[in-house]
Amino acid sequence: MSEQKYDSYFLMKVDDVASYVQTKLSFFPKNANFECKEIGDGNLNYVFRVKDKNTGKSIIVKQAGTSLRIDKNMHLPVDRGKIESRILGIQKEYTKDLVPEVYLYDTVMCAMIMEDMVKHTMMRTGLTEHKTFPRFAEDISTFLVNSLLLSSDIVKNHKEKKNLVKEFINPDLCEITEDLVFTEPYNDCNNRNKIFPPNLEYVQKNLYEDKKLHLEVAKLKFEFLNNAQSLLHGDLHTGSIFINQNHTFVFDPEFAFYGPMGYDIGNVIANLFFAWCNGDATIDDDEEKDKFCSYILDTIEKSVDLFNDKFDKSFKENVTDRMAKTDQFMEYYHDTILADSAGYTGLELIRRIAGMAKVIDITNIKDEKKRVRAERILITFGKETILDRNKFKNGSDYIKAFKDIVARF
Ligand code: SR1
Ligand code: MG
């Protein structure tokens, strides 16, 4: 094991991490028999699992590099994990066991050491293997209501909340979202959109040339920029969730900042639709396909409806602001969040098809015709959830609109 002191930053290799953990924590016994693996498959950071083969205990080390994994020419501040470790602590207070525990954030090595989510799978991986997760709607609706409502001005002391807004100013990560989600899919202004070639013309006509759509996207972009409503996860897709049959972990909130609640909610909804398209395009057996795709639609419907129920219940129990207790304010406020959620669902759907950062649910569809169809369904549905966002109030509103569009392709 190396004799490093870890007193100045360098990017660790798999051989460094066991000694690093031993230097920083007394989590493992001195005579541990280590096995280390790099397990990260995200776009930004390096993630290692360190395991003691004697005891079976394991831990995760996540380190930021100066350039991004997705593109070595893209750079971010190397201390970005600080915000992530801080929000994981806050979200744990609000959502208890739905968030993994952080043991340490090291400001020198820019690395976080955290609980290993053993016996959980990354949700996107599980869904692309067409596994189903019966607890998801229940858990994610609790996570969303608790993390979003309890960090908002509805509940939090306004001065404390303003201090958090300040602490969570996250300009570099937000800039990525502003560009990749809210700008480039509508014009390719930075020449880095990756579009499936058979859909180039479709994207040109339906996204780049649709001025009415651009206006609604601009409104949602400025809502994202200016509405410091709640402490958001900021990148709540199915790659930020580890799950099994009995439990859900939400992690990887490095894009956290104070923004509109609907952004997190919309990201969850959109990523479930990607899973539906993957199942629809890649499962051969009709019965199996129907079972998986029905599970996804049912989960979307339940997630939205449970969110609605839990939101109102928590609002009534936890509201502190005197004027927010005014008759009908809750209904008004809730409605604005639902419209935002639909709009941001559409933005996430569209950016994963027309933008730079893809999802394997779609890129793994090998049959060209089926991928073309899946992408067109998602673009069309995404446009509808943006343009008609006020009509999406319940889970069934999403399911009905989606089924109508699927029937047209
Ligand atoms: C340049 S980073 C691309 C994407 O990966 C992250 O997970 C975010 O979704 C970001 O937009
Ligand atoms: Mg991530």
CSV table of C-alpha atoms and ligand atoms in Angstrom, one decimal:
chain,number,residue,atom,x,y,z
A,1,MET,CA,0.0,0.0,0.0
A,2,SER,CA,1.4,3.4,-0.9
A,3,GLU,CA,2.7,5.8,1.8
A,4,GLN,CA,1.0,9.0,0.4
A,5,LYS,CA,-0.1,11.6,2.8
A,6,TYR,CA,-2.8,13.0,0.6
A,7,ASP,CA,-1.9,16.5,1.5
A,8,SER,CA,-2.0,17.9,-2.0
A,9,TYR,CA,-4.5,17.1,-4.8
A,10,PHE,CA,-3.9,14.5,-7.4
A,11,LEU,CA,-6.3,12.3,-9.4
A,12,MET,CA,-6.3,8.9,-7.7
A,13,LYS,CA,-5.9,5.6,-9.5
A,14,VAL,CA,-7.6,2.4,-8.3
A,15,ASP,CA,-4.3,1.4,-6.5
A,16,ASP,CA,-4.4,4.6,-4.3
A,17,VAL,CA,-7.9,4.4,-2.9
A,18,ALA,CA,-7.5,1.7,-0.2
A,19,SER,CA,-4.6,3.5,1.4
A,20,TYR,CA,-6.5,6.8,1.0
A,21,VAL,CA,-9.5,5.4,3.0
A,22,GLN,CA,-7.2,3.9,5.6
A,23,THR,CA,-5.4,7.3,6.0
A,24,LYS,CA,-8.7,9.2,6.4
A,25,LEU,CA,-11.1,6.9,8.3
A,26,SER,CA,-11.0,4.1,10.8
A,27,PHE,CA,-13.8,2.3,8.9
A,28,PHE,CA,-11.7,-0.9,8.0
A,29,PRO,CA,-9.5,-3.0,10.3
A,30,LYS,CA,-5.7,-2.5,9.9
A,31,ASN,CA,-5.3,-6.0,8.4
A,32,ALA,CA,-8.1,-5.5,5.8
A,33,ASN,CA,-7.7,-7.5,2.6
A,34,PHE,CA,-8.7,-4.9,0.0
A,35,GLU,CA,-10.3,-5.2,-3.4
A,36,CYS,CA,-10.8,-1.9,-5.2
A,37,LYS,CA,-12.7,-1.2,-8.4
A,38,GLU,CA,-13.4,1.9,-10.5
A,39,ILE,CA,-17.2,1.6,-10.9
A,40,GLY,CA,-18.2,5.1,-12.1
A,41,ASP,CA,-20.1,5.4,-15.4
A,42,GLY,CA,-21.3,9.0,-15.0
A,43,ASN,CA,-20.2,11.9,-17.2
A,44,LEU,CA,-18.2,13.9,-14.6
A,45,ASN,CA,-16.4,12.1,-11.8
A,46,TYR,CA,-14.4,9.0,-10.8
A,47,VAL,CA,-16.1,6.5,-8.4
A,48,PHE,CA,-14.3,3.7,-6.6
A,49,ARG,CA,-15.6,0.8,-4.5
A,50,VAL,CA,-13.2,-0.3,-1.7
A,51,LYS,CA,-14.0,-3.6,-0.1
A,52,ASP,CA,-12.4,-5.6,2.6
A,53,LYS,CA,-12.6,-9.2,1.4
A,54,ASN,CA,-12.3,-10.5,5.0
A,55,THR,CA,-15.3,-8.8,6.4
A,56,GLY,CA,-17.3,-8.0,3.2
A,57,LYS,CA,-17.5,-4.3,4.4
A,58,SER,CA,-17.3,-1.7,1.6
A,59,ILE,CA,-17.2,2.0,1.1
A,60,ILE,CA,-17.4,4.4,-1.9
A,61,VAL,CA,-14.9,7.1,-2.8
A,62,LYS,CA,-15.9,9.7,-5.3
A,63,GLN,CA,-13.3,12.0,-6.6
A,64,ALA,CA,-13.6,15.0,-9.0
A,65,GLY,CA,-11.1,15.4,-11.8
A,66,THR,CA,-10.4,18.8,-13.3
A,67,SER,CA,-11.7,17.7,-16.7
A,68,LEU,CA,-14.9,15.8,-17.3
A,69,ARG,CA,-15.2,12.1,-18.3
A,70,ILE,CA,-17.7,12.9,-21.0
A,71,ASP,CA,-15.3,15.3,-22.7
A,72,LYS,CA,-11.7,16.0,-21.6
A,73,ASN,CA,-12.0,19.5,-23.1
A,74,MET,CA,-14.7,20.4,-20.6
A,75,HIS,CA,-13.6,21.7,-17.2
A,76,LEU,CA,-15.3,22.3,-13.9
A,77,PRO,CA,-14.0,23.5,-10.5
A,78,VAL,CA,-12.4,20.5,-8.8
A,79,ASP,CA,-14.1,21.3,-5.4
A,80,ARG,CA,-17.6,20.8,-6.8
A,81,GLY,CA,-18.1,17.8,-4.5
A,82,LYS,CA,-18.3,20.1,-1.5
A,83,ILE,CA,-21.8,21.2,-2.5
A,84,GLU,CA,-22.8,17.6,-3.1
A,85,SER,CA,-21.6,16.4,0.3
A,86,ARG,CA,-23.4,19.3,2.0
A,87,ILE,CA,-26.7,18.7,0.3
A,88,LEU,CA,-26.6,15.0,1.0
A,89,GLY,CA,-26.4,15.9,4.7
A,90,ILE,CA,-29.4,18.2,4.4
A,91,GLN,CA,-31.5,15.8,2.3
A,92,LYS,CA,-30.7,13.1,4.8
A,93,GLU,CA,-32.3,15.3,7.5
A,94,TYR,CA,-35.4,15.7,5.3
A,95,THR,CA,-35.7,12.3,3.8
A,96,LYS,CA,-33.9,9.9,6.3
A,97,ASP,CA,-32.9,6.6,4.8
A,98,LEU,CA,-33.6,7.6,1.2
A,99,VAL,CA,-30.2,9.2,1.0
A,100,PRO,CA,-26.8,7.5,1.6
A,101,GLU,CA,-24.6,8.7,4.5
A,102,VAL,CA,-21.5,10.8,3.8
A,103,TYR,CA,-18.6,10.0,6.1
A,104,LEU,CA,-16.1,12.6,4.9
A,105,TYR,CA,-15.6,15.3,2.3
A,106,ASP,CA,-11.9,16.0,1.8
A,107,THR,CA,-11.3,19.6,0.6
A,108,VAL,CA,-7.7,18.8,-0.4
A,109,MET,CA,-8.2,15.7,-2.5
A,110,CYS,CA,-11.7,16.9,-3.6
A,111,ALA,CA,-13.0,13.5,-2.7
A,112,MET,CA,-16.1,12.3,-0.8
A,113,ILE,CA,-16.1,9.0,1.1
A,114,MET,CA,-19.7,7.7,1.5
A,115,GLU,CA,-21.9,4.7,2.3
A,116,ASP,CA,-21.8,1.9,-0.2
A,117,MET,CA,-25.3,1.3,-1.4
A,118,VAL,CA,-24.9,-2.5,-1.2
A,119,LYS,CA,-27.5,-4.8,-2.7
A,120,HIS,CA,-28.9,-1.9,-4.8
A,121,THR,CA,-28.6,-1.4,-8.5
A,122,MET,CA,-28.4,1.7,-10.5
A,123,MET,CA,-32.1,2.2,-11.5
A,124,ARG,CA,-31.3,2.9,-15.2
A,125,THR,CA,-29.3,-0.3,-15.4
A,126,GLY,CA,-32.1,-2.2,-13.8
A,127,LEU,CA,-34.8,-0.7,-16.0
A,128,THR,CA,-32.9,-1.4,-19.2
A,129,GLU,CA,-32.7,-5.0,-18.0
A,130,HIS,CA,-36.5,-4.7,-17.7
A,131,LYS,CA,-36.5,-5.2,-13.9
A,132,THR,CA,-39.4,-3.7,-12.0
A,133,PHE,CA,-39.2,-1.9,-8.6
A,134,PRO,CA,-42.5,-1.9,-6.7
A,135,ARG,CA,-41.5,0.7,-4.0
A,136,PHE,CA,-40.3,3.4,-6.4
A,137,ALA,CA,-43.4,5.5,-6.6
A,138,GLU,CA,-43.9,5.5,-2.9
A,139,ASP,CA,-40.2,6.4,-2.1
A,140,ILE,CA,-39.6,9.0,-4.8
A,141,SER,CA,-42.8,10.8,-4.0
A,142,THR,CA,-41.7,11.0,-0.3
A,143,PHE,CA,-38.2,12.1,-1.4
A,144,LEU,CA,-39.6,14.8,-3.6
A,145,VAL,CA,-42.1,16.2,-1.2
A,146,ASN,CA,-39.7,16.2,1.8
A,147,SER,CA,-36.6,17.5,0.1
A,148,LEU,CA,-38.5,20.2,-1.9
A,149,LEU,CA,-41.2,21.5,0.3
A,150,LEU,CA,-39.2,21.4,3.6
A,151,SER,CA,-36.4,23.5,2.0
A,152,SER,CA,-38.8,26.1,0.6
A,153,ASP,CA,-40.1,29.4,2.0
A,154,ILE,CA,-43.4,27.7,2.7
A,155,VAL,CA,-41.8,25.9,5.7
A,156,LYS,CA,-38.3,27.3,6.2
A,157,ASN,CA,-37.5,30.5,8.1
A,158,HIS,CA,-36.9,33.0,5.2
A,159,LYS,CA,-33.5,34.2,6.5
A,160,GLU,CA,-32.2,30.7,7.0
A,161,LYS,CA,-33.4,29.8,3.5
A,162,LYS,CA,-31.7,32.8,2.0
A,163,ASN,CA,-28.4,31.7,3.6
A,164,LEU,CA,-28.9,28.3,2.0
A,165,VAL,CA,-29.6,30.0,-1.4
A,166,LYS,CA,-26.3,31.7,-1.0
A,167,GLU,CA,-24.4,28.6,0.0
A,168,PHE,CA,-25.8,26.6,-2.9
A,169,ILE,CA,-25.0,29.1,-5.7
A,170,ASN,CA,-23.6,26.6,-8.2
A,171,PRO,CA,-22.8,28.6,-11.3
A,172,ASP,CA,-20.6,26.1,-13.2
A,173,LEU,CA,-22.9,23.1,-12.9
A,174,CYS,CA,-26.0,25.3,-13.5
A,175,GLU,CA,-24.3,26.6,-16.7
A,176,ILE,CA,-24.1,23.0,-18.0
A,177,THR,CA,-27.8,22.6,-17.5
A,178,GLU,CA,-28.6,26.0,-18.9
A,179,ASP,CA,-26.7,25.1,-22.1
A,180,LEU,CA,-27.4,21.4,-22.5
A,181,VAL,CA,-31.1,21.4,-21.4
A,182,PHE,CA,-32.4,24.8,-22.1
A,183,THR,CA,-30.5,26.1,-25.1
A,184,GLU,CA,-28.6,23.8,-27.4
A,185,PRO,CA,-31.4,21.2,-28.2
A,186,TYR,CA,-33.2,24.1,-29.9
A,187,ASN,CA,-30.5,25.5,-32.1
A,188,ASP,CA,-27.2,23.5,-31.7
A,189,CYS,CA,-25.5,26.9,-31.1
A,190,ASN,CA,-22.3,25.2,-29.8
A,191,ASN,CA,-22.2,22.5,-32.5
A,192,ARG,CA,-22.1,19.6,-30.1
A,193,ASN,CA,-25.6,18.1,-30.3
A,194,LYS,CA,-25.4,14.4,-31.1
A,195,ILE,CA,-28.4,13.5,-33.2
A,196,PHE,CA,-29.3,10.0,-34.5
A,197,PRO,CA,-28.7,10.6,-38.2
A,198,PRO,CA,-32.1,9.3,-39.5
A,199,ASN,CA,-33.7,11.9,-37.2
A,200,LEU,CA,-31.7,14.9,-38.3
A,201,GLU,CA,-34.4,16.4,-40.5
A,202,TYR,CA,-37.0,15.7,-37.9
A,203,VAL,CA,-35.1,17.5,-35.2
A,204,GLN,CA,-34.4,20.4,-37.6
A,205,LYS,CA,-38.1,20.9,-38.4
A,206,ASN,CA,-39.6,20.0,-35.0
A,207,LEU,CA,-37.1,21.6,-32.6
A,208,TYR,CA,-34.8,24.1,-34.4
A,209,GLU,CA,-37.5,25.7,-36.5
A,210,ASP,CA,-40.4,25.8,-34.0
A,211,LYS,CA,-40.5,29.4,-32.7
A,212,LYS,CA,-43.6,28.8,-30.6
A,213,LEU,CA,-41.8,26.1,-28.8
A,214,HIS,CA,-38.7,28.3,-28.3
A,215,LEU,CA,-40.8,30.9,-26.6
A,216,GLU,CA,-42.1,28.4,-24.0
A,217,VAL,CA,-38.6,27.0,-23.5
A,218,ALA,CA,-37.3,30.5,-22.9
A,219,LYS,CA,-40.0,31.0,-20.2
A,220,LEU,CA,-39.1,27.8,-18.5
A,221,LYS,CA,-35.4,28.6,-18.8
A,222,PHE,CA,-35.9,31.9,-17.0
A,223,GLU,CA,-38.0,30.2,-14.3
A,224,PHE,CA,-35.1,27.8,-13.8
A,225,LEU,CA,-32.6,30.8,-13.6
A,226,ASN,CA,-34.7,33.0,-11.4
A,227,ASN,CA,-37.1,31.0,-9.2
A,228,ALA,CA,-35.1,30.1,-6.0
A,229,GLN,CA,-38.0,28.0,-4.7
A,230,SER,CA,-36.4,24.9,-3.2
A,231,LEU,CA,-33.1,23.1,-2.7
A,232,LEU,CA,-33.0,20.9,-5.8
A,233,HIS,CA,-31.1,17.7,-6.5
A,234,GLY,CA,-30.6,19.3,-9.9
A,235,ASP,CA,-30.0,16.1,-11.9
A,236,LEU,CA,-32.6,13.6,-10.7
A,237,HIS,CA,-32.5,11.0,-13.5
A,238,THR,CA,-32.5,7.2,-13.0
A,239,GLY,CA,-28.7,7.2,-13.0
A,240,SER,CA,-28.9,9.2,-9.8
A,241,ILE,CA,-31.0,6.5,-8.1
A,242,PHE,CA,-29.8,3.2,-6.6
A,243,ILE,CA,-32.7,0.8,-5.9
A,244,ASN,CA,-33.8,-2.7,-5.1
A,245,GLN,CA,-37.2,-4.4,-4.3
A,246,ASN,CA,-37.5,-2.9,-0.8
A,247,HIS,CA,-35.6,0.3,-0.8
A,248,THR,CA,-34.5,3.4,-2.8
A,249,PHE,CA,-31.4,5.7,-2.5
A,250,VAL,CA,-31.2,9.0,-4.2
A,251,PHE,CA,-27.6,10.3,-4.6
A,252,ASP,CA,-25.3,12.2,-6.9
A,253,PRO,CA,-26.8,15.7,-6.3
A,254,GLU,CA,-23.8,17.7,-7.5
A,255,PHE,CA,-26.0,19.9,-9.7
A,256,ALA,CA,-27.8,21.1,-6.5
A,257,PHE,CA,-29.0,24.7,-6.2
A,258,TYR,CA,-32.1,26.7,-5.3
A,259,GLY,CA,-34.4,26.4,-8.2
A,260,PRO,CA,-38.0,25.5,-9.2
A,261,MET,CA,-39.4,22.3,-7.6
A,262,GLY,CA,-40.8,21.1,-11.0
A,263,TYR,CA,-37.3,20.6,-12.3
A,264,ASP,CA,-36.6,17.6,-10.1
A,265,ILE,CA,-40.1,16.3,-10.5
A,266,GLY,CA,-40.0,16.6,-14.3
A,267,ASN,CA,-36.6,14.8,-14.5
A,268,VAL,CA,-38.0,11.8,-12.7
A,269,ILE,CA,-41.1,11.6,-14.9
A,270,ALA,CA,-39.1,12.0,-18.1
A,271,ASN,CA,-36.6,9.3,-17.3
A,272,LEU,CA,-39.4,6.8,-16.6
A,273,PHE,CA,-40.7,7.5,-20.1
A,274,PHE,CA,-37.2,6.6,-21.5
A,275,ALA,CA,-37.5,3.3,-19.8
A,276,TRP,CA,-40.9,2.7,-21.4
A,277,CYS,CA,-39.5,3.4,-24.8
A,278,ASN,CA,-36.6,1.0,-24.2
A,279,GLY,CA,-39.0,-1.7,-23.1
A,280,ASP,CA,-41.4,-1.1,-26.0
A,281,ALA,CA,-38.6,-1.2,-28.6
A,282,THR,CA,-36.4,-4.0,-27.2
A,283,ILE,CA,-38.6,-6.6,-25.6
A,284,ASP,CA,-39.6,-9.3,-28.1
A,285,ASP,CA,-42.1,-11.3,-26.1
A,286,ASP,CA,-45.5,-9.5,-26.1
A,287,GLU,CA,-46.6,-10.5,-22.7
A,288,GLU,CA,-43.3,-9.5,-21.1
A,289,LYS,CA,-43.4,-6.2,-23.0
A,290,ASP,CA,-46.9,-5.5,-21.8
A,291,LYS,CA,-46.0,-6.3,-18.2
A,292,PHE,CA,-42.9,-4.1,-18.2
A,293,CYS,CA,-44.4,-1.1,-20.1
A,294,SER,CA,-47.6,-1.3,-17.9
A,295,TYR,CA,-45.4,-1.2,-14.8
A,296,ILE,CA,-43.7,1.9,-16.0
A,297,LEU,CA,-46.9,3.7,-16.9
A,298,ASP,CA,-48.4,2.7,-13.6
A,299,THR,CA,-45.3,3.9,-11.8
A,300,ILE,CA,-45.5,7.3,-13.5
A,301,GLU,CA,-49.2,7.6,-12.7
A,302,LYS,CA,-48.6,6.7,-9.0
A,303,SER,CA,-45.5,8.8,-8.6
A,304,VAL,CA,-47.4,11.9,-9.7
A,305,ASP,CA,-50.6,11.1,-7.7
A,306,LEU,CA,-48.7,10.2,-4.6
A,307,PHE,CA,-46.7,13.4,-4.9
A,308,ASN,CA,-49.9,15.4,-5.1
A,309,ASP,CA,-51.4,13.7,-2.0
A,310,LYS,CA,-48.3,13.9,0.1
A,311,PHE,CA,-47.6,17.5,-1.0
A,312,ASP,CA,-50.9,18.8,0.2
A,313,LYS,CA,-50.7,16.8,3.4
A,314,SER,CA,-47.1,18.0,4.2
A,315,PHE,CA,-48.1,21.6,3.2
A,316,LYS,CA,-50.9,21.6,5.7
A,317,GLU,CA,-48.8,20.1,8.5
A,318,ASN,CA,-45.6,22.1,8.0
A,319,VAL,CA,-46.5,25.5,6.5
A,320,THR,CA,-45.1,28.3,8.7
A,321,ASP,CA,-45.5,31.4,6.5
A,322,ARG,CA,-48.5,33.4,7.6
A,323,MET,CA,-49.6,34.4,4.2
A,324,ALA,CA,-49.1,31.0,2.7
A,325,LYS,CA,-51.8,29.8,5.0
A,326,THR,CA,-54.4,32.0,3.1
A,327,ASP,CA,-57.3,30.1,1.7
A,328,GLN,CA,-56.6,28.7,-1.8
A,329,PHE,CA,-53.0,29.7,-1.8
A,330,MET,CA,-51.9,26.0,-1.4
A,331,GLU,CA,-54.0,25.1,-4.5
A,332,TYR,CA,-52.5,28.0,-6.5
A,333,TYR,CA,-48.9,27.2,-5.5
A,334,HIS,CA,-49.4,23.4,-6.1
A,335,ASP,CA,-50.8,24.1,-9.6
A,336,THR,CA,-47.8,26.2,-10.6
A,337,ILE,CA,-45.5,23.4,-9.5
A,338,LEU,CA,-47.5,20.9,-11.6
A,339,ALA,CA,-47.3,23.0,-14.7
A,340,ASP,CA,-43.5,23.5,-14.2
A,341,SER,CA,-43.1,19.8,-13.7
A,342,ALA,CA,-44.8,19.0,-17.0
A,343,GLY,CA,-42.6,21.7,-18.8
A,344,TYR,CA,-39.4,20.3,-17.3
A,345,THR,CA,-40.5,16.8,-18.2
A,346,GLY,CA,-40.6,17.9,-21.8
A,347,LEU,CA,-37.2,19.6,-21.6
A,348,GLU,CA,-35.5,16.5,-20.2
A,349,LEU,CA,-37.2,14.3,-22.9
A,350,ILE,CA,-36.0,16.5,-25.7
A,351,ARG,CA,-32.5,17.2,-24.5
A,352,ARG,CA,-31.6,13.5,-24.2
A,353,ILE,CA,-32.7,13.0,-27.8
A,354,ALA,CA,-31.4,16.2,-29.4
A,355,GLY,CA,-28.7,17.4,-27.1
A,356,MET,CA,-25.2,16.3,-26.2
A,357,ALA,CA,-25.8,14.0,-23.2
A,358,LYS,CA,-27.7,10.8,-24.0
A,359,VAL,CA,-29.4,8.0,-22.1
A,360,ILE,CA,-28.7,4.3,-22.7
A,361,ASP,CA,-32.4,3.5,-22.6
A,362,ILE,CA,-32.5,5.1,-26.1
A,363,THR,CA,-29.0,4.6,-27.5
A,364,ASN,CA,-29.2,0.9,-26.7
A,365,ILE,CA,-32.1,0.4,-29.1
A,366,LYS,CA,-30.3,-1.3,-31.9
A,367,ASP,CA,-33.1,-1.6,-34.5
A,368,GLU,CA,-32.8,1.7,-36.5
A,369,LYS,CA,-36.6,2.0,-37.2
A,370,LYS,CA,-37.5,1.4,-33.6
A,371,ARG,CA,-35.1,4.0,-32.4
A,372,VAL,CA,-36.3,6.5,-34.9
A,373,ARG,CA,-39.9,5.9,-33.7
A,374,ALA,CA,-39.0,6.0,-30.0
A,375,GLU,CA,-37.2,9.3,-30.5
A,376,ARG,CA,-40.0,10.9,-32.4
A,377,ILE,CA,-42.6,9.8,-29.8
A,378,LEU,CA,-40.5,11.4,-27.1
A,379,ILE,CA,-39.9,14.6,-29.0
A,380,THR,CA,-43.6,14.9,-29.8
A,381,PHE,CA,-44.7,14.1,-26.2
A,382,GLY,CA,-42.0,16.4,-24.9
A,383,LYS,CA,-43.3,19.3,-27.0
A,384,GLU,CA,-46.8,18.6,-25.7
A,385,THR,CA,-45.8,18.7,-22.1
A,386,ILE,CA,-44.0,22.0,-22.7
A,387,LEU,CA,-46.6,23.7,-24.8
A,388,ASP,CA,-49.7,22.4,-22.9
A,389,ARG,CA,-48.1,22.2,-19.5
A,390,ASN,CA,-51.1,23.6,-17.6
A,391,LYS,CA,-53.2,20.5,-18.5
A,392,PHE,CA,-50.9,18.0,-16.7
A,393,LYS,CA,-52.3,17.8,-13.2
A,394,ASN,CA,-52.6,14.1,-12.4
A,395,GLY,CA,-50.7,11.0,-13.3
A,396,SER,CA,-53.5,10.0,-15.7
A,397,ASP,CA,-53.1,13.2,-17.7
A,398,TYR,CA,-49.5,12.1,-18.6
A,399,ILE,CA,-50.6,8.6,-19.4
A,400,LYS,CA,-53.5,9.6,-21.6
A,401,ALA,CA,-51.5,12.2,-23.6
A,402,PHE,CA,-48.6,9.7,-24.0
A,403,LYS,CA,-50.8,6.9,-25.2
A,404,ASP,CA,-52.5,9.2,-27.7
A,405,ILE,CA,-49.1,10.1,-29.2
A,406,VAL,CA,-47.8,6.5,-29.2
A,407,ALA,CA,-50.9,5.5,-31.2
A,408,ARG,CA,-50.0,8.1,-33.9
A,409,PHE,CA,-46.6,6.5,-34.6
B,1,SR1,C1,-21.4,17.6,-19.4
B,1,SR1,S1,-22.3,16.7,-18.2
B,1,SR1,C2,-23.6,16.0,-19.1
B,1,SR1,C3,-24.8,15.6,-18.3
B,1,SR1,O1,-24.3,14.6,-17.3
B,1,SR1,C4,-24.9,14.9,-16.0
B,1,SR1,O2,-25.4,13.8,-15.4
B,1,SR1,C5,-26.0,15.9,-16.3
B,1,SR1,O3,-27.2,15.3,-16.6
B,1,SR1,C6,-25.4,16.7,-17.4
B,1,SR1,O4,-26.4,17.4,-18.1
B,2,MG,MG,-24.5,12.5,-12.1
